[in-house]
Amino acid sequence: MAPLIKLSTLFFLWAISASIVMAQAPKDLNTNFEYELKLSVDASKRAAYLKKMNEQPSPYEKVFTVLSGSVQVANIVDQVKFTGGTYQITSVGNLIAGMSTALGGQRLVRESQGSVSPSGLVSLVYQEKRGNTDLLISRYEPPKKTITFYKGSFRSPTGSTPLEGSLIDLVSVGYQFIDRALPTKPVTYQVSDARSVKRYTLVPAEVWEFPIDGKKIKAQRFYKTTSKDDTATFEIWFSQGRNLPIRSVIGLSDQYGATIQVDLKKIPAL
């Protein structure tokens, strides 16, 4: 099988979220959400892209040449805290035993901090470190209507851009609607990945049923629109009731030839 994807791409999760005006703020909570991450690959797409671009695969990619079909490759634990008008979400992704050994125990650590506004979670500081790459940070200052990006620490800004309105990030995506009504029409959001801000449109769709903890949980699917310049797909399912994130699926572009699926292992005590 041809080489597949970079470690940093494996950990690219959750691309979009929401900011809808609701009447009730989410309740205070402090709990963990546990997920398993599965990866399926299309080696031909990745190989064709590398050939087209005259590029060579990274050393990390060779670790994934043994994959066939959909395979669990990592576990993720999100510690979610809502307290009064603020929130903090710390997400840690660890590769499973075999891959962790092959890649020197590298992991993904992300953190989102911000405020809880009438329109949802507002990301003020988002940071992530993927394996042995540099720490990346974005800091949003609503009074100045500016978001600034950093590499390594707050002492090393890499650029800034004007920004008006609420901002979300790749970690707050799944928790935007806890104890809030889900949107009934397509909505567009501003999303930080600690490198830049992108605009995504999320469309409500049908209801599915998932077996979790021996129970059948109904959850509504939402999907991201695509375009010529943005071919990556994204879907996320929110459970009916408290709107917990049950599953998310990211279909990466032909550049990577991979699909990432993240499933909630059990319903946490809230």
PDB file of C-alpha atoms in Angstrom:
ATOM      1  CA  MET A   1       0.000   0.000   0.000  1.00  0.00           C
ATOM      2  CA  ALA A   2       1.234   3.502  -0.805  1.00  0.00           C
ATOM      3  CA  PRO A   3       2.163   5.978   1.996  1.00  0.00           C
ATOM      4  CA  LEU A   4      -0.836   7.785   3.408  1.00  0.00           C
ATOM      5  CA  ILE A   5      -1.029  10.841   5.653  1.00  0.00           C
ATOM      6  CA  LYS A   6       0.930  12.959   8.111  1.00  0.00           C
ATOM      7  CA  LEU A   7       0.464  12.632  11.853  1.00  0.00           C
ATOM      8  CA  SER A   8      -0.774  16.214  12.050  1.00  0.00           C
ATOM      9  CA  THR A   9      -3.478  15.417   9.483  1.00  0.00           C
ATOM     10  CA  LEU A  10      -4.589  12.366  11.450  1.00  0.00           C
ATOM     11  CA  PHE A  11      -5.368  14.672  14.341  1.00  0.00           C
ATOM     12  CA  PHE A  12      -7.299  17.222  12.286  1.00  0.00           C
ATOM     13  CA  LEU A  13     -10.681  17.078  13.967  1.00  0.00           C
ATOM     14  CA  TRP A  14     -13.869  19.022  14.065  1.00  0.00           C
ATOM     15  CA  ALA A  15     -13.914  21.832  11.570  1.00  0.00           C
ATOM     16  CA  ILE A  16     -17.014  23.805  12.393  1.00  0.00           C
ATOM     17  CA  SER A  17     -19.498  24.756  15.127  1.00  0.00           C
ATOM     18  CA  ALA A  18     -22.285  27.245  15.854  1.00  0.00           C
ATOM     19  CA  SER A  19     -23.270  30.588  17.311  1.00  0.00           C
ATOM     20  CA  ILE A  20     -27.075  30.916  17.493  1.00  0.00           C
ATOM     21  CA  VAL A  21     -29.013  33.236  19.806  1.00  0.00           C
ATOM     22  CA  MET A  22     -30.793  31.136  22.450  1.00  0.00           C
ATOM     23  CA  ALA A  23     -32.841  32.035  25.514  1.00  0.00           C
ATOM     24  CA  GLN A  24     -31.134  29.680  27.987  1.00  0.00           C
ATOM     25  CA  ALA A  25     -27.426  29.344  28.796  1.00  0.00           C
ATOM     26  CA  PRO A  26     -25.936  25.868  29.326  1.00  0.00           C
ATOM     27  CA  LYS A  27     -25.810  24.586  32.899  1.00  0.00           C
ATOM     28  CA  ASP A  28     -22.546  24.472  34.816  1.00  0.00           C
ATOM     29  CA  LEU A  29     -20.780  21.162  34.315  1.00  0.00           C
ATOM     30  CA  ASN A  30     -17.434  19.466  34.830  1.00  0.00           C
ATOM     31  CA  THR A  31     -17.089  16.109  33.123  1.00  0.00           C
ATOM     32  CA  ASN A  32     -15.076  14.072  30.622  1.00  0.00           C
ATOM     33  CA  PHE A  33     -16.156  12.988  27.150  1.00  0.00           C
ATOM     34  CA  GLU A  34     -14.321   9.912  25.850  1.00  0.00           C
ATOM     35  CA  TYR A  35     -14.026   9.137  22.141  1.00  0.00           C
ATOM     36  CA  GLU A  36     -12.375   6.637  19.823  1.00  0.00           C
ATOM     37  CA  LEU A  37     -10.897   7.812  16.551  1.00  0.00           C
ATOM     38  CA  LYS A  38     -10.992   5.586  13.467  1.00  0.00           C
ATOM     39  CA  LEU A  39      -9.149   6.185  10.215  1.00  0.00           C
ATOM     40  CA  SER A  40      -9.951   4.812   6.777  1.00  0.00           C
ATOM     41  CA  VAL A  41      -7.728   5.535   3.800  1.00  0.00           C
ATOM     42  CA  ASP A  42      -7.736   5.658   0.036  1.00  0.00           C
ATOM     43  CA  ALA A  43      -4.081   5.123  -0.772  1.00  0.00           C
ATOM     44  CA  SER A  44      -4.605   5.765  -4.480  1.00  0.00           C
ATOM     45  CA  LYS A  45      -5.773   9.346  -3.856  1.00  0.00           C
ATOM     46  CA  ARG A  46      -2.786  10.165  -1.673  1.00  0.00           C
ATOM     47  CA  ALA A  47      -0.341   8.540  -4.084  1.00  0.00           C
ATOM     48  CA  ALA A  48      -1.837  10.400  -7.044  1.00  0.00           C
ATOM     49  CA  TYR A  49      -1.592  13.720  -5.207  1.00  0.00           C
ATOM     50  CA  LEU A  50       2.057  13.165  -4.251  1.00  0.00           C
ATOM     51  CA  LYS A  51       2.882  12.234  -7.839  1.00  0.00           C
ATOM     52  CA  LYS A  52       1.061  15.282  -9.197  1.00  0.00           C
ATOM     53  CA  MET A  53       2.854  17.617  -6.799  1.00  0.00           C
ATOM     54  CA  ASN A  54       6.189  15.812  -7.188  1.00  0.00           C
ATOM     55  CA  GLU A  55       6.364  15.354  -3.423  1.00  0.00           C
ATOM     56  CA  GLN A  56       7.705  12.592  -1.201  1.00  0.00           C
ATOM     57  CA  PRO A  57       5.788  11.213   1.811  1.00  0.00           C
ATOM     58  CA  SER A  58       6.928  12.195   5.277  1.00  0.00           C
ATOM     59  CA  PRO A  59       8.482   9.570   7.580  1.00  0.00           C
ATOM     60  CA  TYR A  60       5.271   9.565   9.642  1.00  0.00           C
ATOM     61  CA  GLU A  61       3.173   8.464   6.706  1.00  0.00           C
ATOM     62  CA  LYS A  62       5.004   5.183   6.361  1.00  0.00           C
ATOM     63  CA  VAL A  63       3.640   4.108   9.751  1.00  0.00           C
ATOM     64  CA  PHE A  64       0.129   4.020   8.306  1.00  0.00           C
ATOM     65  CA  THR A  65       0.906   1.826   5.300  1.00  0.00           C
ATOM     66  CA  VAL A  66      -0.330  -1.212   7.244  1.00  0.00           C
ATOM     67  CA  LEU A  67      -3.865   0.162   7.557  1.00  0.00           C
ATOM     68  CA  SER A  68      -6.685  -1.530   5.694  1.00  0.00           C
ATOM     69  CA  GLY A  69     -10.314  -0.465   5.889  1.00  0.00           C
ATOM     70  CA  SER A  70     -11.493   1.476   8.957  1.00  0.00           C
ATOM     71  CA  VAL A  71      -9.093   1.057  11.894  1.00  0.00           C
ATOM     72  CA  GLN A  72      -9.069   2.581  15.366  1.00  0.00           C
ATOM     73  CA  VAL A  73      -5.860   4.565  15.748  1.00  0.00           C
ATOM     74  CA  ALA A  74      -6.375   6.869  18.752  1.00  0.00           C
ATOM     75  CA  ASN A  75      -8.384   7.675  21.878  1.00  0.00           C
ATOM     76  CA  ILE A  76      -9.479  11.193  22.801  1.00  0.00           C
ATOM     77  CA  VAL A  77     -10.553  12.556  26.188  1.00  0.00           C
ATOM     78  CA  ASP A  78     -12.140  16.009  26.412  1.00  0.00           C
ATOM     79  CA  GLN A  79     -12.403  17.586  29.864  1.00  0.00           C
ATOM     80  CA  VAL A  80     -15.276  20.057  29.635  1.00  0.00           C
ATOM     81  CA  LYS A  81     -15.927  22.736  32.259  1.00  0.00           C
ATOM     82  CA  PHE A  82     -18.714  25.335  32.151  1.00  0.00           C
ATOM     83  CA  THR A  83     -18.654  27.686  35.141  1.00  0.00           C
ATOM     84  CA  GLY A  84     -20.853  30.750  35.261  1.00  0.00           C
ATOM     85  CA  GLY A  85     -20.072  32.837  32.205  1.00  0.00           C
ATOM     86  CA  THR A  86     -16.854  31.050  31.204  1.00  0.00           C
ATOM     87  CA  TYR A  87     -15.768  27.700  29.794  1.00  0.00           C
ATOM     88  CA  GLN A  88     -12.581  25.667  29.421  1.00  0.00           C
ATOM     89  CA  ILE A  89     -12.186  22.542  27.294  1.00  0.00           C
ATOM     90  CA  THR A  90      -8.958  20.519  27.356  1.00  0.00           C
ATOM     91  CA  SER A  91      -8.687  17.798  24.726  1.00  0.00           C
ATOM     92  CA  VAL A  92      -5.962  15.139  24.719  1.00  0.00           C
ATOM     93  CA  GLY A  93      -5.590  12.618  21.893  1.00  0.00           C
ATOM     94  CA  ASN A  94      -3.339   9.585  22.341  1.00  0.00           C
ATOM     95  CA  LEU A  95      -2.451   7.051  19.665  1.00  0.00           C
ATOM     96  CA  ILE A  96      -3.215   3.439  20.539  1.00  0.00           C
ATOM     97  CA  ALA A  97      -0.367   1.230  21.753  1.00  0.00           C
ATOM     98  CA  GLY A  98       1.175   0.067  18.475  1.00  0.00           C
ATOM     99  CA  MET A  99       1.121   3.430  16.748  1.00  0.00           C
ATOM    100  CA  SER A 100       2.186   5.289  19.878  1.00  0.00           C
ATOM    101  CA  THR A 101       5.320   3.149  20.028  1.00  0.00           C
ATOM    102  CA  ALA A 102       6.041   3.648  16.327  1.00  0.00           C
ATOM    103  CA  LEU A 103       5.644   7.414  16.607  1.00  0.00           C
ATOM    104  CA  GLY A 104       7.482   7.912  19.885  1.00  0.00           C
ATOM    105  CA  GLY A 105       4.424   8.475  22.071  1.00  0.00           C
ATOM    106  CA  GLN A 106       3.368  11.663  20.315  1.00  0.00           C
ATOM    107  CA  ARG A 107      -0.079  13.048  21.045  1.00  0.00           C
ATOM    108  CA  LEU A 108      -2.416  15.922  20.278  1.00  0.00           C
ATOM    109  CA  VAL A 109      -3.160  18.436  23.049  1.00  0.00           C
ATOM    110  CA  ARG A 110      -5.668  21.225  22.458  1.00  0.00           C
ATOM    111  CA  GLU A 111      -7.322  23.756  24.738  1.00  0.00           C
ATOM    112  CA  SER A 112     -10.157  26.200  24.241  1.00  0.00           C
ATOM    113  CA  GLN A 113     -11.016  28.953  26.723  1.00  0.00           C
ATOM    114  CA  GLY A 114     -13.638  31.619  26.425  1.00  0.00           C
ATOM    115  CA  SER A 115     -16.946  33.056  27.502  1.00  0.00           C
ATOM    116  CA  VAL A 116     -20.513  31.797  27.429  1.00  0.00           C
ATOM    117  CA  SER A 117     -22.608  34.450  25.712  1.00  0.00           C
ATOM    118  CA  PRO A 118     -26.320  34.577  24.849  1.00  0.00           C
ATOM    119  CA  SER A 119     -25.307  33.430  21.352  1.00  0.00           C
ATOM    120  CA  GLY A 120     -23.168  30.478  22.466  1.00  0.00           C
ATOM    121  CA  LEU A 121     -19.539  29.814  23.297  1.00  0.00           C
ATOM    122  CA  VAL A 122     -17.079  32.530  22.270  1.00  0.00           C
ATOM    123  CA  SER A 123     -13.498  31.348  21.799  1.00  0.00           C
ATOM    124  CA  LEU A 124     -11.024  33.813  23.311  1.00  0.00           C
ATOM    125  CA  VAL A 125      -7.873  31.645  23.443  1.00  0.00           C
ATOM    126  CA  TYR A 126      -7.355  28.462  21.414  1.00  0.00           C
ATOM    127  CA  GLN A 127      -4.108  26.528  21.376  1.00  0.00           C
ATOM    128  CA  GLU A 128      -2.933  23.195  20.054  1.00  0.00           C
ATOM    129  CA  LYS A 129       0.211  21.112  19.838  1.00  0.00           C
ATOM    130  CA  ARG A 130       0.266  18.214  17.390  1.00  0.00           C
ATOM    131  CA  GLY A 131       3.000  15.705  18.136  1.00  0.00           C
ATOM    132  CA  ASN A 132       6.430  17.340  17.989  1.00  0.00           C
ATOM    133  CA  THR A 133       5.234  20.374  16.005  1.00  0.00           C
ATOM    134  CA  ASP A 134       5.250  23.933  17.366  1.00  0.00           C
ATOM    135  CA  LEU A 135       2.579  25.105  19.799  1.00  0.00           C
ATOM    136  CA  LEU A 136       0.050  27.233  17.897  1.00  0.00           C
ATOM    137  CA  ILE A 137      -2.185  29.817  19.572  1.00  0.00           C
ATOM    138  CA  SER A 138      -4.946  32.198  18.574  1.00  0.00           C
ATOM    139  CA  ARG A 139      -6.193  34.981  20.853  1.00  0.00           C
ATOM    140  CA  TYR A 140      -9.350  36.914  20.106  1.00  0.00           C
ATOM    141  CA  GLU A 141      -9.908  40.364  21.634  1.00  0.00           C
ATOM    142  CA  PRO A 142     -13.547  41.382  20.973  1.00  0.00           C
ATOM    143  CA  PRO A 143     -13.103  45.031  22.138  1.00  0.00           C
ATOM    144  CA  LYS A 144     -10.312  45.476  19.575  1.00  0.00           C
ATOM    145  CA  LYS A 145     -12.136  43.318  16.995  1.00  0.00           C
ATOM    146  CA  THR A 146      -8.831  41.574  16.314  1.00  0.00           C
ATOM    147  CA  ILE A 147      -7.571  37.997  16.377  1.00  0.00           C
ATOM    148  CA  THR A 148      -3.814  37.418  16.722  1.00  0.00           C
ATOM    149  CA  PHE A 149      -1.909  34.211  15.973  1.00  0.00           C
ATOM    150  CA  TYR A 150       1.228  33.000  17.761  1.00  0.00           C
ATOM    151  CA  LYS A 151       3.793  30.223  17.409  1.00  0.00           C
ATOM    152  CA  GLY A 152       5.503  28.808  20.481  1.00  0.00           C
ATOM    153  CA  SER A 153       4.227  31.404  22.990  1.00  0.00           C
ATOM    154  CA  PHE A 154       2.459  34.749  23.306  1.00  0.00           C
ATOM    155  CA  ARG A 155       5.857  36.371  22.853  1.00  0.00           C
ATOM    156  CA  SER A 156       5.990  35.293  19.204  1.00  0.00           C
ATOM    157  CA  PRO A 157       3.064  36.669  17.169  1.00  0.00           C
ATOM    158  CA  THR A 158       2.885  35.567  13.546  1.00  0.00           C
ATOM    159  CA  GLY A 159       0.124  37.874  12.378  1.00  0.00           C
ATOM    160  CA  SER A 160      -3.303  39.309  13.120  1.00  0.00           C
ATOM    161  CA  THR A 161      -6.508  40.062  11.279  1.00  0.00           C
ATOM    162  CA  PRO A 162      -9.696  42.096  11.929  1.00  0.00           C
ATOM    163  CA  LEU A 163     -12.643  40.043  13.137  1.00  0.00           C
ATOM    164  CA  GLU A 164     -16.171  41.078  14.050  1.00  0.00           C
ATOM    165  CA  GLY A 165     -18.733  38.878  15.738  1.00  0.00           C
ATOM    166  CA  SER A 166     -18.389  35.655  17.701  1.00  0.00           C
ATOM    167  CA  LEU A 167     -15.528  33.208  17.148  1.00  0.00           C
ATOM    168  CA  ILE A 168     -15.436  29.455  17.729  1.00  0.00           C
ATOM    169  CA  ASP A 169     -12.645  26.897  17.329  1.00  0.00           C
ATOM    170  CA  LEU A 170     -11.949  23.234  16.586  1.00  0.00           C
ATOM    171  CA  VAL A 171     -12.424  22.135  20.198  1.00  0.00           C
ATOM    172  CA  SER A 172     -15.584  24.060  21.086  1.00  0.00           C
ATOM    173  CA  VAL A 173     -17.396  22.681  18.031  1.00  0.00           C
ATOM    174  CA  GLY A 174     -18.992  19.675  19.690  1.00  0.00           C
ATOM    175  CA  TYR A 175     -20.084  21.508  22.828  1.00  0.00           C
ATOM    176  CA  GLN A 176     -21.656  24.602  21.318  1.00  0.00           C
ATOM    177  CA  PHE A 177     -25.231  23.339  21.714  1.00  0.00           C
ATOM    178  CA  ILE A 178     -25.266  21.583  25.095  1.00  0.00           C
ATOM    179  CA  ASP A 179     -28.613  22.548  26.707  1.00  0.00           C
ATOM    180  CA  ARG A 180     -29.389  24.872  23.790  1.00  0.00           C
ATOM    181  CA  ALA A 181     -31.764  24.496  20.880  1.00  0.00           C
ATOM    182  CA  LEU A 182     -30.230  23.212  17.669  1.00  0.00           C
ATOM    183  CA  PRO A 183     -30.468  25.487  14.615  1.00  0.00           C
ATOM    184  CA  THR A 184     -33.266  24.636  12.191  1.00  0.00           C
ATOM    185  CA  LYS A 185     -31.763  26.443   9.188  1.00  0.00           C
ATOM    186  CA  PRO A 186     -28.266  26.593   7.626  1.00  0.00           C
ATOM    187  CA  VAL A 187     -25.918  28.813   9.616  1.00  0.00           C
ATOM    188  CA  THR A 188     -22.454  30.219   8.916  1.00  0.00           C
ATOM    189  CA  TYR A 189     -19.666  30.435  11.487  1.00  0.00           C
ATOM    190  CA  GLN A 190     -16.195  31.901  11.949  1.00  0.00           C
ATOM    191  CA  VAL A 191     -13.764  29.157  13.017  1.00  0.00           C
ATOM    192  CA  SER A 192     -10.184  29.383  14.307  1.00  0.00           C
ATOM    193  CA  ASP A 193      -7.723  26.511  13.847  1.00  0.00           C
ATOM    194  CA  ALA A 194      -4.921  28.541  15.526  1.00  0.00           C
ATOM    195  CA  ARG A 195      -3.536  29.334  12.056  1.00  0.00           C
ATOM    196  CA  SER A 196      -6.298  31.332  10.418  1.00  0.00           C
ATOM    197  CA  VAL A 197     -10.042  32.000  10.499  1.00  0.00           C
ATOM    198  CA  LYS A 198     -12.356  30.310   8.026  1.00  0.00           C
ATOM    199  CA  ARG A 199     -16.070  30.603   7.360  1.00  0.00           C
ATOM    200  CA  TYR A 200     -18.183  27.460   7.232  1.00  0.00           C
ATOM    201  CA  THR A 201     -21.859  26.809   6.665  1.00  0.00           C
ATOM    202  CA  LEU A 202     -23.552  24.020   8.634  1.00  0.00           C
ATOM    203  CA  VAL A 203     -26.803  22.496   7.371  1.00  0.00           C
ATOM    204  CA  PRO A 204     -29.302  20.545   9.550  1.00  0.00           C
ATOM    205  CA  ALA A 205     -30.293  17.137   8.175  1.00  0.00           C
ATOM    206  CA  GLU A 206     -31.947  13.846   9.210  1.00  0.00           C
ATOM    207  CA  VAL A 207     -32.067  12.030  12.571  1.00  0.00           C
ATOM    208  CA  TRP A 208     -30.071   8.808  13.086  1.00  0.00           C
ATOM    209  CA  GLU A 209     -30.104   6.214  15.853  1.00  0.00           C
ATOM    210  CA  PHE A 210     -26.909   5.093  17.611  1.00  0.00           C
ATOM    211  CA  PRO A 211     -26.377   2.196  20.069  1.00  0.00           C
ATOM    212  CA  ILE A 212     -24.441   3.588  23.066  1.00  0.00           C
ATOM    213  CA  ASP A 213     -24.178   2.024  26.533  1.00  0.00           C
ATOM    214  CA  GLY A 214     -26.798  -0.536  25.584  1.00  0.00           C
ATOM    215  CA  LYS A 215     -29.259   2.199  24.718  1.00  0.00           C
ATOM    216  CA  LYS A 216     -30.529   3.561  21.415  1.00  0.00           C
ATOM    217  CA  ILE A 217     -29.678   7.266  21.192  1.00  0.00           C
ATOM    218  CA  LYS A 218     -31.287   9.467  18.549  1.00  0.00           C
ATOM    219  CA  ALA A 219     -29.083  12.194  17.130  1.00  0.00           C
ATOM    220  CA  GLN A 220     -29.494  14.772  14.370  1.00  0.00           C
ATOM    221  CA  ARG A 221     -26.928  15.024  11.612  1.00  0.00           C
ATOM    222  CA  PHE A 222     -25.463  18.351  10.445  1.00  0.00           C
ATOM    223  CA  TYR A 223     -23.157  18.661   7.448  1.00  0.00           C
ATOM    224  CA  LYS A 224     -20.795  21.285   6.130  1.00  0.00           C
ATOM    225  CA  THR A 225     -21.241  22.662   2.632  1.00  0.00           C
ATOM    226  CA  THR A 226     -18.335  22.291   0.199  1.00  0.00           C
ATOM    227  CA  SER A 227     -17.031  24.334  -2.698  1.00  0.00           C
ATOM    228  CA  LYS A 228     -14.446  24.190  -5.463  1.00  0.00           C
ATOM    229  CA  ASP A 229     -11.877  25.705  -3.112  1.00  0.00           C
ATOM    230  CA  ASP A 230     -12.930  23.686  -0.075  1.00  0.00           C
ATOM    231  CA  THR A 231     -13.635  20.042  -0.917  1.00  0.00           C
ATOM    232  CA  ALA A 232     -13.171  18.602   2.595  1.00  0.00           C
ATOM    233  CA  THR A 233     -16.436  17.256   3.999  1.00  0.00           C
ATOM    234  CA  PHE A 234     -17.624  17.362   7.610  1.00  0.00           C
ATOM    235  CA  GLU A 235     -20.588  15.828   9.432  1.00  0.00           C
ATOM    236  CA  ILE A 236     -21.542  15.895  13.104  1.00  0.00           C
ATOM    237  CA  TRP A 237     -24.399  14.299  15.045  1.00  0.00           C
ATOM    238  CA  PHE A 238     -25.935  15.881  18.183  1.00  0.00           C
ATOM    239  CA  SER A 239     -28.025  13.740  20.545  1.00  0.00           C
ATOM    240  CA  GLN A 240     -31.637  14.712  21.019  1.00  0.00           C
ATOM    241  CA  GLY A 241     -32.256  16.240  24.427  1.00  0.00           C
ATOM    242  CA  ARG A 242     -29.042  17.802  25.729  1.00  0.00           C
ATOM    243  CA  ASN A 243     -27.403  17.925  22.266  1.00  0.00           C
ATOM    244  CA  LEU A 244     -24.209  16.043  23.100  1.00  0.00           C
ATOM    245  CA  PRO A 245     -21.712  15.286  20.293  1.00  0.00           C
ATOM    246  CA  ILE A 246     -22.212  11.614  19.361  1.00  0.00           C
ATOM    247  CA  ARG A 247     -20.202  11.262  16.164  1.00  0.00           C
ATOM    248  CA  SER A 248     -18.196  13.429  13.752  1.00  0.00           C
ATOM    249  CA  VAL A 249     -16.812  12.446  10.358  1.00  0.00           C
ATOM    250  CA  ILE A 250     -14.227  14.387   8.363  1.00  0.00           C
ATOM    251  CA  GLY A 251     -13.618  13.474   4.724  1.00  0.00           C
ATOM    252  CA  LEU A 252     -10.278  14.999   3.842  1.00  0.00           C
ATOM    253  CA  SER A 253      -9.446  16.140   0.337  1.00  0.00           C
ATOM    254  CA  ASP A 254      -7.584  14.069  -2.269  1.00  0.00           C
ATOM    255  CA  GLN A 255      -4.411  15.631  -0.895  1.00  0.00           C
ATOM    256  CA  TYR A 256      -4.680  13.251   2.056  1.00  0.00           C
ATOM    257  CA  GLY A 257      -6.985  10.488   0.811  1.00  0.00           C
ATOM    258  CA  ALA A 258      -8.414   9.745   4.255  1.00  0.00           C
ATOM    259  CA  THR A 259     -11.601   9.825   6.321  1.00  0.00           C
ATOM    260  CA  ILE A 260     -11.573  10.373  10.087  1.00  0.00           C
ATOM    261  CA  GLN A 261     -14.474   9.209  12.273  1.00  0.00           C
ATOM    262  CA  VAL A 262     -14.768  10.094  15.965  1.00  0.00           C
ATOM    263  CA  ASP A 263     -17.361   8.277  18.118  1.00  0.00           C
ATOM    264  CA  LEU A 264     -18.447   8.912  21.701  1.00  0.00           C
ATOM    265  CA  LYS A 265     -17.765   5.775  23.763  1.00  0.00           C
ATOM    266  CA  LYS A 266     -20.363   6.366  26.476  1.00  0.00           C
ATOM    267  CA  ILE A 267     -22.792   9.018  27.659  1.00  0.00           C
ATOM    268  CA  PRO A 268     -21.028  10.966  30.453  1.00  0.00           C
ATOM    269  CA  ALA A 269     -22.682  11.838  33.724  1.00  0.00           C
ATOM    270  CA  LEU A 270     -23.803  15.464  33.484  1.00  0.00           C
TER     271      LEU A 270
END
